[in-house]
Amino acid sequence: MSTLTVGPGRGGTRRAPAPVALMRGLPLAPAVFLLGAFLAWPVVYCVWAAFTDMALTGASGADFVGFENFTRAFTSAEFHQSVFLTVVFTVLSAIIGQNVLGMVLALLMRSGHRVVRAVVSAIVIGAWVLPEVVAGYLWMALLGDGGSLNEMLGAVGLPPQNWLYTAPILAVSIANVWRGTAFSMLVYSAALSEVPKEIEEAATVDGAGPARRLFSVTLPMVRRSIATNLMLITLQTLSVFGLIWTMTRGGPSNQSATLPIYAYVQAFQFSDLGYGTALALVLLLIGGVFSLIYLRALRLGESMT
Amino acid sequence: MTTESPAVPAPPAAPALAGARRAARGRRSSHVVGKGVVNLVLLLIAACFVVPLLWVVLAAFDESAGLSVSWPQPWSLGNFEAVLNTDTTYRPMLNGFILCGGATIITIAASVLAAYPLSRYQSRYKRPFMLTILFTTGLPITAIMVPVYGMFVQVDLIDTYLGTILFMATTSLPISIWLTKNFMDAVPIELEEAAWTDGASPMQALRRIVLPLMWPGMSVVAIYTFIHLWGNFFVPFILLLSNDNLPASVSIFTFFSQYGQVVYGQLAAYSVIYSLPALLLYLVLSRRLGGAFAFGGAVKG
């Protein structure tokens, strides 16, 4: 027992002999097995299948086709549109919508009344906890043909329109802001609660107005939380599927088909697994790049041993 | 809130003091106005957030509900009665509990086991492992559904609970391991060293000493995992095929295709029933956390 090198203190860094190390690592086995079999392997499989003409139907198997799927994607107008829509959806709903609204809510909450604070956070968080399909239905009911928004517009004499048809990407973006803002609000509330009051008060004494105080004092102090939050909500928004699928199914004519929707339709509805996988791989790579930036932003190198 | 202090007549001998008082009073009253505006803006934003929710609540109690919000006339429980049967509600809900519950149990068990060596021992593989875990939390799971489907067909796991549970557990594993390790790091190692000298094995120490101390943190991770899986639509949508296996997150979707003409009131009632477990669990979670949500190291930049 006394030879065990334990604990976070790494004095001496005596490494255990190989068999002991193996025994110690044994509890990792279930997690490593699951992650290997259901996450790492599919990723490898994804890389391989993207270069084949694998189809959903027909037992003929798959032939290696090189970069054909990628050439097809990069020259296809639909693919360009889906990348463009993914960017619009992410910028509108995550980077602008959830991020700014979440920050505004967190800032206002600090000087809001206790009861108001409780009510607002309950409602915003409620929207976040609701299952994504239910959120999709709610927004369909609000924006759809014969929905509440049109009733309201009609009441003030404006022409009704089916927002899910005329502005589908805007509709799903707003729905995603509604659904995801709670996350940013919670992250920013936690970050702001750690900003010492004295510093802001000192700035007030020095004559800084509210705007100056916000941009020169408060926001710089939580900039790392802003960076990590932006990264996380970008990653979450990149893979949104259920919300868009419930509201529009990517339509009309692919006008709300972001990359996940487009890849799903190609792979499962047009039975083109090879091409769908190539599209998924593009999405995976985009996510991987953002994830790497996120790791860098956290700068774990120093803080973790 | 509006406790304006009565104006004290300033002695003429101290004009400077009077000026300071006036300034202070001015600042305080503008402060009060500011608070009023803040509360008003907050309530306005909340009102915007409530509008979509109105429909589901009102339509659930309105047998003739359409897509637009209208006051139920009369209020009725007919929609709930209509959907509370085996095919529409009970079986999908039970399926959801089996799938999400099973996946949550596996996630927690695997996380606790994995976190132990990561938290207690030094190893050169630890840092790369933790970095990989953190990197994985960012990968869009949506992207690997196509290859996972292909793989499941080949190994005959498609349309099975086992396969779906294992995959769902895997998707929630990275963040769960990360959080669990952080919670475990907070348990002092001295307690275990005492147990070791008494002859306990590391696994016994984990079960008897460490876990009981971590139980509040672990219940947070468990509830968080369950809520996320409960709302997940895409994974069971892809991996489960037969109607009898579908959990509530997917079966709610078949309201449109199965019944032709959609009965919106019933859809709303079912949405309410399906959302309740997540909402109730979140209430438990927020009580446990005392209002603030602990995201662990993952978001604390």
XYZ file of C-alpha atoms in Angstrom:
606
model
C 0.000 0.000 0.000
C 2.680 2.445 0.907
C 4.167 2.391 -2.581
C 1.038 3.844 -4.165
C 1.597 7.266 -5.631
C -1.742 8.824 -5.129
C -3.506 12.088 -5.159
C -3.182 15.332 -6.977
C 0.174 16.012 -5.362
C 2.657 14.781 -7.873
C 5.764 14.905 -5.762
C 8.305 12.435 -7.024
C 6.085 11.294 -9.901
C 6.887 7.685 -9.232
C 5.146 5.682 -11.910
C 3.665 2.370 -10.982
C 5.038 -0.762 -12.681
C 3.128 -1.818 -15.781
C 0.849 -4.508 -14.255
C -0.186 -2.183 -11.448
C -0.871 0.623 -13.897
C -3.004 -1.745 -15.935
C -4.991 -2.788 -12.873
C -5.516 0.832 -11.949
C -6.692 1.705 -15.424
C -9.195 -1.151 -15.463
C -12.168 0.940 -14.255
C -11.753 3.003 -17.413
C -12.577 -0.025 -19.542
C -16.389 0.360 -19.811
C -16.148 4.026 -20.754
C -13.303 3.423 -23.200
C -15.210 0.522 -24.762
C -18.369 2.596 -25.253
C -16.512 5.620 -26.585
C -14.437 3.443 -28.866
C -17.270 1.344 -30.246
C -19.985 3.971 -30.593
C -18.085 7.191 -31.144
C -14.539 6.626 -32.402
C -15.458 3.756 -34.695
C -18.379 5.609 -36.355
C -16.056 8.542 -36.959
C -13.521 6.241 -38.645
C -16.343 4.553 -40.540
C -17.561 8.013 -41.563
C -14.181 8.841 -43.039
C -14.149 5.579 -44.975
C -17.780 5.596 -46.165
C -17.465 9.150 -47.421
C -15.214 7.810 -50.162
C -17.614 5.074 -51.279
C -20.866 4.877 -53.210
C -22.587 3.003 -50.388
C -26.335 2.910 -50.779
C -29.082 2.277 -48.256
C -30.791 -0.300 -50.423
C -29.312 -3.114 -52.460
C -26.879 -5.638 -51.042
C -24.164 -4.910 -53.572
C -21.947 -3.338 -50.931
C -19.884 -0.280 -51.532
C -17.202 0.609 -54.019
C -14.418 3.048 -53.453
C -15.076 6.146 -55.494
C -12.329 8.456 -54.320
C -13.244 12.088 -53.972
C -16.353 11.763 -56.131
C -18.753 12.507 -53.275
C -16.818 15.585 -52.310
C -16.526 16.825 -55.897
C -20.247 16.304 -56.224
C -20.873 18.230 -53.022
C -18.583 21.120 -53.767
C -20.060 21.608 -57.215
C -23.668 21.242 -56.103
C -25.825 24.323 -55.674
C -27.860 22.553 -52.979
C -24.739 21.928 -50.920
C -23.640 25.541 -51.239
C -27.091 26.611 -50.173
C -27.058 24.293 -47.145
C -23.648 25.605 -46.042
C -24.899 29.149 -46.492
C -28.066 28.367 -44.503
C -26.026 26.724 -41.751
C -23.918 29.865 -41.470
C -27.013 32.105 -41.454
C -28.729 29.902 -38.878
C -25.654 29.801 -36.617
C -24.872 33.516 -36.856
C -28.483 34.635 -36.451
C -29.607 32.286 -33.747
C -26.443 31.547 -31.763
C -23.855 34.272 -32.193
C -26.309 37.163 -32.345
C -29.559 35.900 -30.852
C -28.745 33.584 -27.962
C -25.471 35.266 -27.125
C -26.658 38.883 -27.048
C -30.061 38.176 -25.551
C -28.488 35.894 -22.947
C -26.015 38.608 -21.982
C -28.740 41.279 -21.877
C -30.878 39.089 -19.632
C -27.954 38.279 -17.338
C -27.018 41.965 -17.042
C -30.578 43.127 -16.418
C -31.158 40.354 -13.898
C -28.460 41.805 -11.680
C -30.496 44.889 -10.927
C -33.936 43.373 -11.359
C -36.341 42.771 -8.528
C -36.068 39.387 -6.855
C -39.555 38.241 -7.897
C -39.152 39.496 -11.472
C -35.837 37.676 -11.651
C -37.389 34.415 -10.514
C -40.299 34.684 -12.952
C -38.121 35.590 -15.940
C -35.563 32.872 -15.347
C -38.291 30.257 -14.805
C -39.891 31.133 -18.151
C -36.640 31.340 -20.117
C -35.308 28.124 -18.616
C -38.677 26.456 -19.207
C -38.240 27.073 -22.936
C -34.821 25.448 -22.698
C -35.981 22.353 -20.810
C -38.872 21.601 -23.169
C -38.103 18.749 -25.592
C -37.011 20.010 -28.992
C -39.932 18.502 -30.868
C -42.409 20.240 -28.559
C -40.535 23.510 -29.089
C -40.850 22.924 -32.814
C -44.617 22.425 -32.563
C -45.025 25.544 -30.445
C -43.321 27.663 -33.069
C -45.202 25.993 -35.855
C -48.409 26.927 -34.074
C -47.204 30.479 -33.653
C -45.830 31.125 -37.130
C -47.713 28.703 -39.355
C -50.692 29.198 -41.618
C -53.647 30.042 -39.359
C -51.227 30.472 -36.470
C -51.334 33.046 -33.711
C -48.997 35.571 -35.311
C -51.203 35.783 -38.387
C -54.266 36.213 -36.195
C -52.526 39.115 -34.502
C -51.411 40.609 -37.821
C -54.915 40.224 -39.177
C -56.291 42.014 -36.147
C -54.244 45.093 -36.945
C -55.061 44.905 -40.641
C -51.822 43.423 -41.954
C -51.861 40.649 -44.536
C -51.245 37.217 -43.019
C -48.563 35.024 -44.459
C -47.189 31.610 -43.771
C -43.904 32.540 -42.182
C -42.639 28.991 -42.431
C -42.916 29.335 -46.218
C -41.923 32.914 -46.801
C -39.024 33.155 -44.346
C -38.254 29.613 -43.170
C -34.648 30.124 -42.088
C -35.613 33.229 -40.138
C -38.473 31.330 -38.495
C -36.298 28.438 -37.345
C -33.583 30.868 -36.210
C -36.008 32.772 -33.997
C -37.304 29.496 -32.600
C -33.735 28.468 -31.806
C -33.078 31.759 -30.045
C -36.175 31.135 -27.944
C -35.050 27.639 -27.120
C -31.353 28.217 -26.506
C -31.058 31.587 -24.805
C -31.325 30.100 -21.315
C -27.943 28.428 -21.705
C -26.123 31.696 -22.444
C -28.108 33.445 -19.731
C -27.003 30.889 -17.145
C -23.372 30.972 -18.255
C -23.275 34.766 -18.203
C -25.121 35.038 -14.904
C -22.524 32.760 -13.339
C -19.681 34.775 -14.889
C -21.115 38.149 -13.865
C -21.681 37.021 -10.314
C -17.927 36.652 -10.003
C -17.170 40.201 -11.106
C -16.298 42.128 -7.922
C -18.796 44.930 -7.294
C -16.002 47.211 -6.080
C -14.395 47.489 -9.488
C -17.602 48.638 -11.154
C -18.240 51.041 -8.293
C -14.734 52.423 -8.631
C -15.409 53.053 -12.322
C -18.620 54.899 -11.410
C -16.740 57.090 -8.970
C -14.228 57.847 -11.721
C -17.130 59.152 -13.763
C -17.821 56.301 -16.179
C -21.382 56.177 -17.492
C -23.331 52.902 -17.682
C -22.326 52.192 -21.291
C -18.675 52.984 -20.680
C -18.748 50.859 -17.542
C -20.247 47.955 -19.439
C -17.848 47.993 -22.381
C -14.662 49.038 -20.608
C -15.012 47.254 -17.289
C -17.672 44.561 -17.043
C -17.464 42.857 -20.429
C -13.641 42.670 -20.534
C -13.743 40.947 -17.166
C -15.977 38.167 -18.455
C -14.393 37.901 -21.904
C -13.215 34.350 -21.371
C -16.724 33.252 -20.492
C -17.941 35.021 -23.628
C -15.399 33.136 -25.733
C -16.251 29.730 -24.286
C -19.974 30.376 -24.434
C -19.770 31.458 -28.082
C -17.875 28.292 -28.895
C -20.330 26.025 -27.073
C -23.484 27.537 -28.522
C -21.931 27.477 -31.991
C -21.278 23.751 -31.594
C -24.775 23.144 -30.265
C -26.387 25.130 -33.072
C -24.348 23.379 -35.768
C -26.026 20.099 -34.907
C -29.616 21.240 -34.390
C -31.898 18.809 -36.184
C -35.168 18.092 -34.354
C -36.297 21.698 -34.109
C -35.871 22.441 -37.815
C -37.211 19.066 -38.860
C -40.382 19.526 -36.825
C -41.011 23.031 -38.071
C -40.210 22.827 -41.774
C -38.539 19.495 -42.635
C -35.924 21.605 -44.353
C -38.428 23.026 -46.799
C -39.855 24.631 -48.727
C -37.478 23.612 -51.515
C -34.536 23.233 -49.136
C -34.769 26.817 -47.943
C -34.234 25.777 -44.335
C -32.101 22.701 -45.028
C -28.994 23.277 -42.943
C -26.145 20.767 -43.260
C -27.560 18.184 -40.797
C -30.940 18.251 -42.566
C -29.384 18.098 -46.040
C -27.130 15.186 -45.043
C -30.075 13.317 -43.512
C -32.260 13.791 -46.585
C -29.505 12.647 -48.963
C -28.582 9.609 -46.875
C -31.971 8.362 -45.752
C -34.593 9.746 -48.094
C -32.572 9.438 -51.280
C -30.824 6.310 -49.928
C -27.422 7.713 -50.834
C -25.396 6.775 -47.768
C -22.034 7.472 -49.371
C -22.918 11.020 -50.345
C -24.770 11.632 -47.073
C -21.718 10.458 -45.148
C -19.452 12.786 -47.107
C -21.736 15.655 -46.116
C -21.729 14.462 -42.509
C -17.948 14.345 -42.600
C -17.855 17.984 -43.673
C -20.092 18.828 -40.721
C -17.914 16.745 -38.421
C -14.782 18.535 -39.604
C -16.364 21.948 -39.063
C -17.396 20.854 -35.561
C -13.937 19.419 -34.920
C -12.243 22.682 -35.862
C -14.528 24.670 -33.575
C -13.969 22.135 -30.815
C -10.200 22.526 -31.161
C -10.479 26.297 -30.972
C -12.596 25.793 -27.878
C -9.874 23.681 -26.277
C -7.323 26.352 -27.067
C -9.601 29.015 -25.627
C -9.825 27.088 -22.378
C -6.036 26.838 -22.335
C -6.174 23.630 -20.412
C -2.471 23.096 -20.736
C -1.692 25.025 -17.580
C -4.743 24.338 -15.474
C -4.947 20.569 -15.720
C -2.500 17.990 -14.472
C -38.134 49.874 -2.897
C -39.090 53.545 -3.255
C -37.943 54.620 0.176
C -37.101 58.220 -0.573
C -35.496 59.642 2.572
C -37.251 62.819 3.799
C -35.391 65.890 2.697
C -33.346 67.231 5.564
C -33.201 71.020 5.505
C -29.614 71.883 4.889
C -27.974 74.250 7.339
C -27.022 77.375 5.440
C -23.538 77.174 6.857
C -22.784 74.008 4.940
C -23.697 74.560 1.298
C -21.180 72.015 0.143
C -22.796 69.335 2.292
C -26.231 70.266 0.975
C -24.987 69.957 -2.557
C -23.632 66.527 -1.842
C -26.954 65.468 -0.329
C -28.879 66.756 -3.305
C -26.621 64.854 -5.619
C -27.018 61.696 -3.588
C -30.790 62.078 -3.605
C -30.797 62.633 -7.338
C -28.704 59.547 -7.885
C -30.955 57.476 -5.705
C -34.174 58.501 -7.438
C -32.684 57.917 -10.876
C -31.565 54.595 -9.506
C -35.171 53.787 -8.584
C -36.393 54.807 -12.036
C -33.615 52.685 -13.527
C -34.746 49.657 -11.549
C -38.298 50.176 -12.709
C -37.185 50.265 -16.331
C -35.027 47.182 -15.833
C -37.917 45.236 -14.363
C -40.211 46.395 -17.145
C -37.754 45.312 -19.860
C -37.242 41.961 -18.152
C -40.996 41.365 -17.985
C -41.383 42.370 -21.646
C -38.761 39.821 -22.702
C -40.450 37.218 -20.536
C -43.783 38.044 -22.192
C -42.229 37.373 -25.599
C -40.986 34.053 -24.289
C -44.420 33.135 -22.955
C -46.352 33.721 -26.197
C -45.389 30.389 -27.834
C -46.158 28.566 -24.593
C -49.689 29.984 -24.414
C -50.818 27.873 -27.323
C -49.815 24.518 -25.857
C -51.382 25.252 -22.484
C -54.664 26.585 -23.834
C -55.039 24.162 -26.746
C -54.466 21.179 -24.447
C -57.712 22.019 -22.657
C -59.652 22.944 -25.784
C -61.244 20.129 -27.741
C -61.790 22.318 -30.793
C -58.315 23.850 -30.771
C -56.699 25.010 -33.973
C -53.235 26.352 -34.503
C -54.018 29.816 -33.172
C -54.260 30.713 -29.515
C -57.824 30.919 -28.290
C -59.492 30.695 -24.916
C -60.957 27.191 -24.464
C -64.759 27.228 -24.500
C -65.449 25.219 -22.477
C -62.319 24.052 -20.666
C -62.192 20.303 -20.942
C -59.964 17.369 -20.189
C -61.202 15.594 -23.306
C -57.880 15.881 -25.109
C -56.058 14.254 -22.242
C -58.634 11.469 -22.071
C -58.251 10.930 -25.800
C -54.478 10.526 -25.743
C -54.163 8.636 -22.460
C -54.126 5.150 -23.942
C -51.500 2.518 -24.498
C -50.671 3.265 -28.108
C -50.509 7.025 -27.916
C -49.109 7.735 -24.477
C -48.345 4.890 -22.111
C -46.109 2.770 -24.312
C -44.085 5.622 -25.845
C -43.599 7.134 -22.386
C -42.554 3.770 -20.960
C -40.191 3.268 -23.903
C -38.735 6.686 -23.222
C -38.186 5.835 -19.563
C -36.545 2.521 -20.444
C -34.259 4.068 -23.061
C -33.314 7.252 -21.202
C -33.254 5.586 -17.784
C -31.112 2.712 -19.041
C -28.742 5.062 -20.835
C -28.495 7.315 -17.773
C -27.645 4.387 -15.485
C -24.952 3.172 -17.872
C -23.587 6.685 -18.293
C -23.335 7.272 -14.562
C -21.842 3.862 -13.808
C -19.229 4.159 -16.549
C -18.439 7.768 -15.590
C -17.923 7.002 -11.908
C -15.649 4.080 -12.727
C -13.695 6.070 -15.291
C -13.390 9.117 -13.088
C -11.775 7.190 -10.264
C -8.387 6.446 -11.846
C -8.477 9.843 -13.587
C -8.962 11.583 -10.286
C -6.724 9.457 -8.061
C -3.695 8.318 -10.017
C -0.977 9.974 -12.037
C -0.420 8.719 -15.530
C 1.097 10.076 -18.688
C -2.083 9.131 -20.565
C -4.355 11.117 -18.314
C -3.959 14.528 -19.890
C -4.410 13.378 -23.506
C -7.400 11.322 -22.384
C -9.085 14.256 -20.668
C -8.372 16.533 -23.632
C -9.874 13.962 -25.993
C -12.935 13.737 -23.776
C -13.349 17.490 -23.838
C -12.808 17.604 -27.585
C -15.469 14.931 -28.033
C -18.088 16.947 -26.137
C -17.926 19.427 -28.983
C -18.401 17.019 -31.894
C -21.790 17.295 -33.583
C -23.427 13.944 -32.854
C -25.838 14.679 -35.683
C -22.982 14.121 -38.107
C -22.174 10.563 -37.076
C -25.755 9.287 -37.234
C -25.358 8.177 -40.821
C -22.325 5.927 -40.134
C -23.867 4.755 -36.854
C -26.951 3.677 -38.764
C -24.809 1.815 -41.261
C -22.851 0.152 -38.479
C -26.004 -0.828 -36.572
C -27.451 -2.482 -39.658
C -24.296 -4.546 -40.094
C -24.054 -5.735 -36.493
C -27.823 -6.240 -36.136
C -28.313 -3.615 -33.479
C -30.766 -1.584 -35.530
C -34.220 -1.241 -33.956
C -33.041 -2.743 -30.654
C -33.226 -1.189 -27.198
C -29.756 -2.465 -26.353
C -28.060 -0.710 -29.253
C -30.001 2.508 -28.790
C -29.361 2.590 -25.040
C -25.646 1.983 -25.509
C -25.379 4.665 -28.156
C -27.378 7.178 -26.125
C -25.173 6.452 -23.115
C -22.080 7.027 -25.232
C -23.287 10.410 -26.457
C -23.697 11.675 -22.902
C -20.551 9.993 -21.592
C -17.883 12.650 -22.373
C -19.501 15.530 -20.521
C -20.543 13.181 -17.725
C -16.998 11.864 -17.207
C -15.726 15.417 -17.212
C -18.195 16.580 -14.560
C -17.799 13.438 -12.462
C -14.032 13.798 -12.372
C -14.390 17.388 -11.199
C -16.764 16.329 -8.427
C -14.446 13.493 -7.413
C -11.417 15.781 -7.280
C -13.254 17.699 -4.588
C -13.381 14.651 -2.296
C -10.252 14.675 -0.094
C -7.989 11.709 -0.714
C -7.078 11.464 2.997
C -10.426 9.789 3.666
C -9.549 6.960 1.322
C -6.041 6.607 2.623
C -7.560 5.875 6.001
C -9.724 3.192 4.415
C -6.743 1.730 2.566
C -4.746 1.357 5.751
C -7.722 -0.515 7.136
C -7.319 -2.915 4.223
C -10.008 -1.713 1.829
C -9.392 -2.050 -1.908
C -9.658 1.056 -4.095
C -13.033 -0.096 -5.441
C -14.324 -0.641 -1.896
C -13.093 2.805 -0.939
C -14.845 4.246 -3.983
C -18.135 2.613 -3.049
C -18.067 3.176 0.703
C -16.240 6.488 1.064
C -16.121 8.484 -2.153
C -19.543 7.828 -3.689
C -21.597 8.699 -0.598
C -19.775 12.047 -0.467
C -20.344 12.687 -4.159
C -23.986 11.770 -4.237
C -25.353 15.323 -4.491
C -23.091 16.076 -7.431
C -23.816 12.769 -9.114
C -27.559 13.226 -8.856
C -27.132 16.524 -10.676
C -25.216 14.784 -13.457
C -27.813 12.003 -13.616
C -30.792 14.349 -13.848
C -29.015 16.529 -16.381
C -28.203 13.467 -18.497
C -31.756 12.164 -18.322
C -33.342 15.486 -19.307
C -31.065 15.766 -22.308
C -31.760 12.242 -23.476
C -35.482 12.642 -22.851
C -35.628 15.558 -25.272
C -33.383 13.902 -27.854
C -35.270 13.275 -31.056
C -32.685 12.431 -33.694
C -30.974 9.403 -32.156
C -34.062 7.227 -31.535
C -35.586 8.585 -34.756
C -32.705 7.035 -36.709
C -31.963 3.908 -34.690
C -35.470 2.658 -33.905
C -37.811 1.631 -36.680
C -40.877 -0.198 -35.397
C -43.694 1.808 -33.884
C -43.798 -0.340 -30.765
C -40.260 0.638 -29.841
C -40.507 4.376 -30.318
C -40.085 6.632 -27.287
C -42.248 9.688 -26.711
C -39.748 12.026 -28.372
C -40.322 10.309 -31.714
C -43.897 9.064 -31.425
C -45.095 12.622 -30.908
C -43.832 13.250 -34.386
C -46.127 10.610 -35.866
C -49.164 12.643 -34.861
C -48.988 14.217 -38.270
C -48.500 11.181 -40.426
C -50.599 8.637 -38.533
C -53.852 10.437 -38.054
C -54.148 12.342 -41.308
C -56.155 15.246 -40.028
C -54.232 16.555 -37.032
C -56.228 17.007 -33.856
C -54.297 19.941 -32.491
C -55.865 19.822 -29.051
C -54.678 16.240 -28.600
C -51.237 17.096 -29.936
C -51.016 19.887 -27.375
C -52.236 17.655 -24.553
C -49.694 15.025 -25.469
C -46.945 17.645 -25.701
C -47.770 18.696 -22.155
C -47.667 15.113 -20.869
C -44.414 14.405 -22.683
C -42.744 17.594 -21.400
C -43.718 17.071 -17.771
C -40.974 14.619 -16.706
C -38.246 16.958 -18.002
C -39.821 19.991 -16.339
C -40.345 18.206 -13.023
C -36.798 16.845 -12.990
C -35.455 20.278 -13.769
C -37.356 21.645 -10.776
C -35.662 19.040 -8.583
C -32.338 19.974 -10.120
C -32.727 23.703 -9.584
C -33.731 23.207 -5.948
C -30.674 21.085 -5.407
C -28.477 23.722 -6.963
C -30.127 26.593 -5.169
C -30.931 28.429 -8.377
C -27.510 28.542 -9.990
C -26.587 25.940 -12.510
C -23.206 24.331 -12.086
C -21.749 23.712 -15.498
C -18.526 22.445 -14.042
C -15.182 23.160 -15.614
C -16.504 22.877 -19.151
C -17.824 26.423 -19.407
C -15.768 28.179 -16.804
C -13.325 29.837 -19.126
